[in-house]
C-alpha cells in the first residue's frame, strides 16, 4: 500500500510556508532600502558638487568685482591726470594762438 513516510503532513507544510513568508517579509525591506540608500548617496554627492560650483562662482564674482573697482579707480586717476595736464598746458597755448591770430577754422 501507500508509504506513510512519503506523505507530508499539512502541519509541516504550514510551518514551512510560515517560515518562508517570515523570511520573505524580512528580506524585502532590505532589498528596498539598499536601493534607496544608493540613491540617497548619489543625491548627497550631487548636492555637494552643486554647492562647490556655487562657491566657485561666488569666488569668481568677488574677484571680478575687485578687478572692476581697481580698473575704474585707474581710469578715474588717468582722467584726472589728463584733465589737470590739459588745464595747465592749454591756457598758455590758447593765449599764444589767440594773440597770433591762429584759429581752429581752416577758412582763415
C-alpha atoms as a PDB file:
ATOM      1  CA  UNK A   1       0.000   0.000   0.000  1.00  0.00           C
ATOM      2  CA  UNK A   2       0.993   3.559   0.453  1.00  0.00           C
ATOM      3  CA  UNK A   3       4.029   4.563   2.371  1.00  0.00           C
ATOM      4  CA  UNK A   4       3.046   6.921   5.198  1.00  0.00           C
ATOM      5  CA  UNK A   5       6.524   8.486   5.461  1.00  0.00           C
ATOM      6  CA  UNK A   6       6.439   9.805   1.901  1.00  0.00           C
ATOM      7  CA  UNK A   7       3.452  11.996   2.567  1.00  0.00           C
ATOM      8  CA  UNK A   8       3.944  15.417   4.116  1.00  0.00           C
ATOM      9  CA  UNK A   9       1.670  16.380   6.834  1.00  0.00           C
ATOM     10  CA  UNK A  10      -0.395  19.580   6.451  1.00  0.00           C
ATOM     11  CA  UNK A  11       1.048  20.819   9.689  1.00  0.00           C
ATOM     12  CA  UNK A  12       4.583  20.545   8.368  1.00  0.00           C
ATOM     13  CA  UNK A  13       3.602  22.377   5.116  1.00  0.00           C
ATOM     14  CA  UNK A  14       2.088  25.243   7.029  1.00  0.00           C
ATOM     15  CA  UNK A  15       5.267  25.547   9.129  1.00  0.00           C
ATOM     16  CA  UNK A  16       7.430  25.679   6.019  1.00  0.00           C
ATOM     17  CA  UNK A  17       5.151  28.244   4.399  1.00  0.00           C
ATOM     18  CA  UNK A  18       5.086  30.314   7.539  1.00  0.00           C
ATOM     19  CA  UNK A  19       8.903  30.228   7.746  1.00  0.00           C
ATOM     20  CA  UNK A  20       9.251  31.216   4.079  1.00  0.00           C
ATOM     21  CA  UNK A  21       6.798  34.054   4.449  1.00  0.00           C
ATOM     22  CA  UNK A  22       8.648  35.367   7.509  1.00  0.00           C
ATOM     23  CA  UNK A  23      11.979  35.206   5.656  1.00  0.00           C
ATOM     24  CA  UNK A  24      10.459  36.950   2.659  1.00  0.00           C
ATOM     25  CA  UNK A  25       8.937  39.624   4.895  1.00  0.00           C
ATOM     26  CA  UNK A  26      12.338  40.231   6.489  1.00  0.00           C
ATOM     27  CA  UNK A  27      14.294  40.206   3.216  1.00  0.00           C
ATOM     28  CA  UNK A  28      12.041  42.516   1.192  1.00  0.00           C
ATOM     29  CA  UNK A  29      12.676  45.683   3.258  1.00  0.00           C
ATOM     30  CA  UNK A  30      16.399  45.055   2.999  1.00  0.00           C
ATOM     31  CA  UNK A  31      16.167  44.863  -0.775  1.00  0.00           C
ATOM     32  CA  UNK A  32      14.111  48.040  -0.974  1.00  0.00           C
ATOM     33  CA  UNK A  33      16.218  50.049   1.467  1.00  0.00           C
ATOM     34  CA  UNK A  34      19.519  49.194  -0.168  1.00  0.00           C
ATOM     35  CA  UNK A  35      18.311  50.752  -3.414  1.00  0.00           C
ATOM     36  CA  UNK A  36      17.105  53.785  -1.500  1.00  0.00           C
ATOM     37  CA  UNK A  37      20.452  54.109   0.262  1.00  0.00           C
ATOM     38  CA  UNK A  38      22.302  54.172  -3.045  1.00  0.00           C
ATOM     39  CA  UNK A  39      20.044  56.884  -4.410  1.00  0.00           C
ATOM     40  CA  UNK A  40      20.455  58.913  -1.210  1.00  0.00           C
ATOM     41  CA  UNK A  41      24.218  58.694  -1.592  1.00  0.00           C
ATOM     42  CA  UNK A  42      24.088  59.841  -5.220  1.00  0.00           C
ATOM     43  CA  UNK A  43      21.766  62.739  -4.312  1.00  0.00           C
ATOM     44  CA  UNK A  44      24.114  63.730  -1.496  1.00  0.00           C
ATOM     45  CA  UNK A  45      27.099  63.777  -3.850  1.00  0.00           C
ATOM     46  CA  UNK A  46      25.155  65.801  -6.423  1.00  0.00           C
ATOM     47  CA  UNK A  47      24.245  68.331  -3.731  1.00  0.00           C
ATOM     48  CA  UNK A  48      27.873  68.599  -2.605  1.00  0.00           C
ATOM     49  CA  UNK A  49      29.014  69.144  -6.200  1.00  0.00           C
ATOM     50  CA  UNK A  50      26.380  71.843  -6.731  1.00  0.00           C
ATOM     51  CA  UNK A  51      27.500  73.576  -3.523  1.00  0.00           C
ATOM     52  CA  UNK A  52      31.126  73.550  -4.697  1.00  0.00           C
ATOM     53  CA  UNK A  53      30.073  75.012  -8.051  1.00  0.00           C
ATOM     54  CA  UNK A  54      28.182  77.813  -6.303  1.00  0.00           C
ATOM     55  CA  UNK A  55      31.187  78.567  -4.084  1.00  0.00           C
ATOM     56  CA  UNK A  56      33.469  78.720  -7.140  1.00  0.00           C
ATOM     57  CA  UNK A  57      31.084  81.073  -8.960  1.00  0.00           C
ATOM     58  CA  UNK A  58      30.792  83.357  -5.936  1.00  0.00           C
ATOM     59  CA  UNK A  59      34.579  83.480  -5.569  1.00  0.00           C
ATOM     60  CA  UNK A  60      34.991  84.281  -9.273  1.00  0.00           C
ATOM     61  CA  UNK A  61      32.368  87.034  -8.982  1.00  0.00           C
ATOM     62  CA  UNK A  62      34.103  88.512  -5.938  1.00  0.00           C
ATOM     63  CA  UNK A  63      37.408  88.541  -7.827  1.00  0.00           C
ATOM     64  CA  UNK A  64      35.785  90.227 -10.832  1.00  0.00           C
ATOM     65  CA  UNK A  65      34.234  92.950  -8.674  1.00  0.00           C
ATOM     66  CA  UNK A  66      37.618  93.748  -7.130  1.00  0.00           C
ATOM     67  CA  UNK A  67      39.238  93.906 -10.565  1.00  0.00           C
ATOM     68  CA  UNK A  68      36.462  96.151 -11.843  1.00  0.00           C
ATOM     69  CA  UNK A  69      36.839  98.538  -8.904  1.00  0.00           C
ATOM     70  CA  UNK A  70      40.598  98.758  -9.460  1.00  0.00           C
ATOM     71  CA  UNK A  71      40.068  99.384 -13.180  1.00  0.00           C
ATOM     72  CA  UNK A  72      37.597 102.196 -12.513  1.00  0.00           C
ATOM     73  CA  UNK A  73      39.966 103.754  -9.974  1.00  0.00           C
ATOM     74  CA  UNK A  74      42.792 103.625 -12.504  1.00  0.00           C
ATOM     75  CA  UNK A  75      40.661 105.177 -15.231  1.00  0.00           C
ATOM     76  CA  UNK A  76      39.453 107.905 -12.874  1.00  0.00           C
ATOM     77  CA  UNK A  77      43.041 108.717 -11.933  1.00  0.00           C
ATOM     78  CA  UNK A  78      44.039 108.832 -15.601  1.00  0.00           C
ATOM     79  CA  UNK A  79      41.116 111.140 -16.419  1.00  0.00           C
ATOM     80  CA  UNK A  80      42.080 113.366 -13.513  1.00  0.00           C
ATOM     81  CA  UNK A  81      45.713 113.484 -14.651  1.00  0.00           C
ATOM     82  CA  UNK A  82      44.748 114.249 -18.262  1.00  0.00           C
ATOM     83  CA  UNK A  83      42.309 116.971 -17.208  1.00  0.00           C
ATOM     84  CA  UNK A  84      44.896 118.543 -14.899  1.00  0.00           C
ATOM     85  CA  UNK A  85      47.572 118.431 -17.593  1.00  0.00           C
ATOM     86  CA  UNK A  86      45.187 119.914 -20.133  1.00  0.00           C
ATOM     87  CA  UNK A  87      44.206 122.730 -17.787  1.00  0.00           C
ATOM     88  CA  UNK A  88      47.822 123.547 -17.031  1.00  0.00           C
ATOM     89  CA  UNK A  89      49.177 123.337 -20.556  1.00  0.00           C
ATOM     90  CA  UNK A  90      46.261 124.580 -22.601  1.00  0.00           C
ATOM     91  CA  UNK A  91      45.920 128.152 -21.268  1.00  0.00           C
ATOM     92  CA  UNK A  92      49.324 129.338 -22.458  1.00  0.00           C
ATOM     93  CA  UNK A  93      48.811 127.606 -25.771  1.00  0.00           C
ATOM     94  CA  UNK A  94      45.371 129.168 -26.203  1.00  0.00           C
ATOM     95  CA  UNK A  95      46.682 132.603 -25.343  1.00  0.00           C
ATOM     96  CA  UNK A  96      49.528 132.198 -27.796  1.00  0.00           C
ATOM     97  CA  UNK A  97      47.149 131.082 -30.546  1.00  0.00           C
ATOM     98  CA  UNK A  98      44.728 133.886 -29.817  1.00  0.00           C
ATOM     99  CA  UNK A  99      47.483 136.514 -29.893  1.00  0.00           C
ATOM    100  CA  UNK A 100      48.977 135.191 -33.131  1.00  0.00           C
ATOM    101  CA  UNK A 101      45.682 135.258 -34.991  1.00  0.00           C
ATOM    102  CA  UNK A 102      45.512 131.484 -35.418  1.00  0.00           C
ATOM    103  CA  UNK A 103      42.072 129.903 -35.193  1.00  0.00           C
ATOM    104  CA  UNK A 104      40.569 126.448 -35.368  1.00  0.00           C
ATOM    105  CA  UNK A 105      38.683 127.109 -38.590  1.00  0.00           C
ATOM    106  CA  UNK A 106      40.533 126.410 -41.838  1.00  0.00           C
ATOM    107  CA  UNK A 107      38.816 129.161 -43.768  1.00  0.00           C
ATOM    108  CA  UNK A 108      41.123 131.833 -42.419  1.00  0.00           C
END
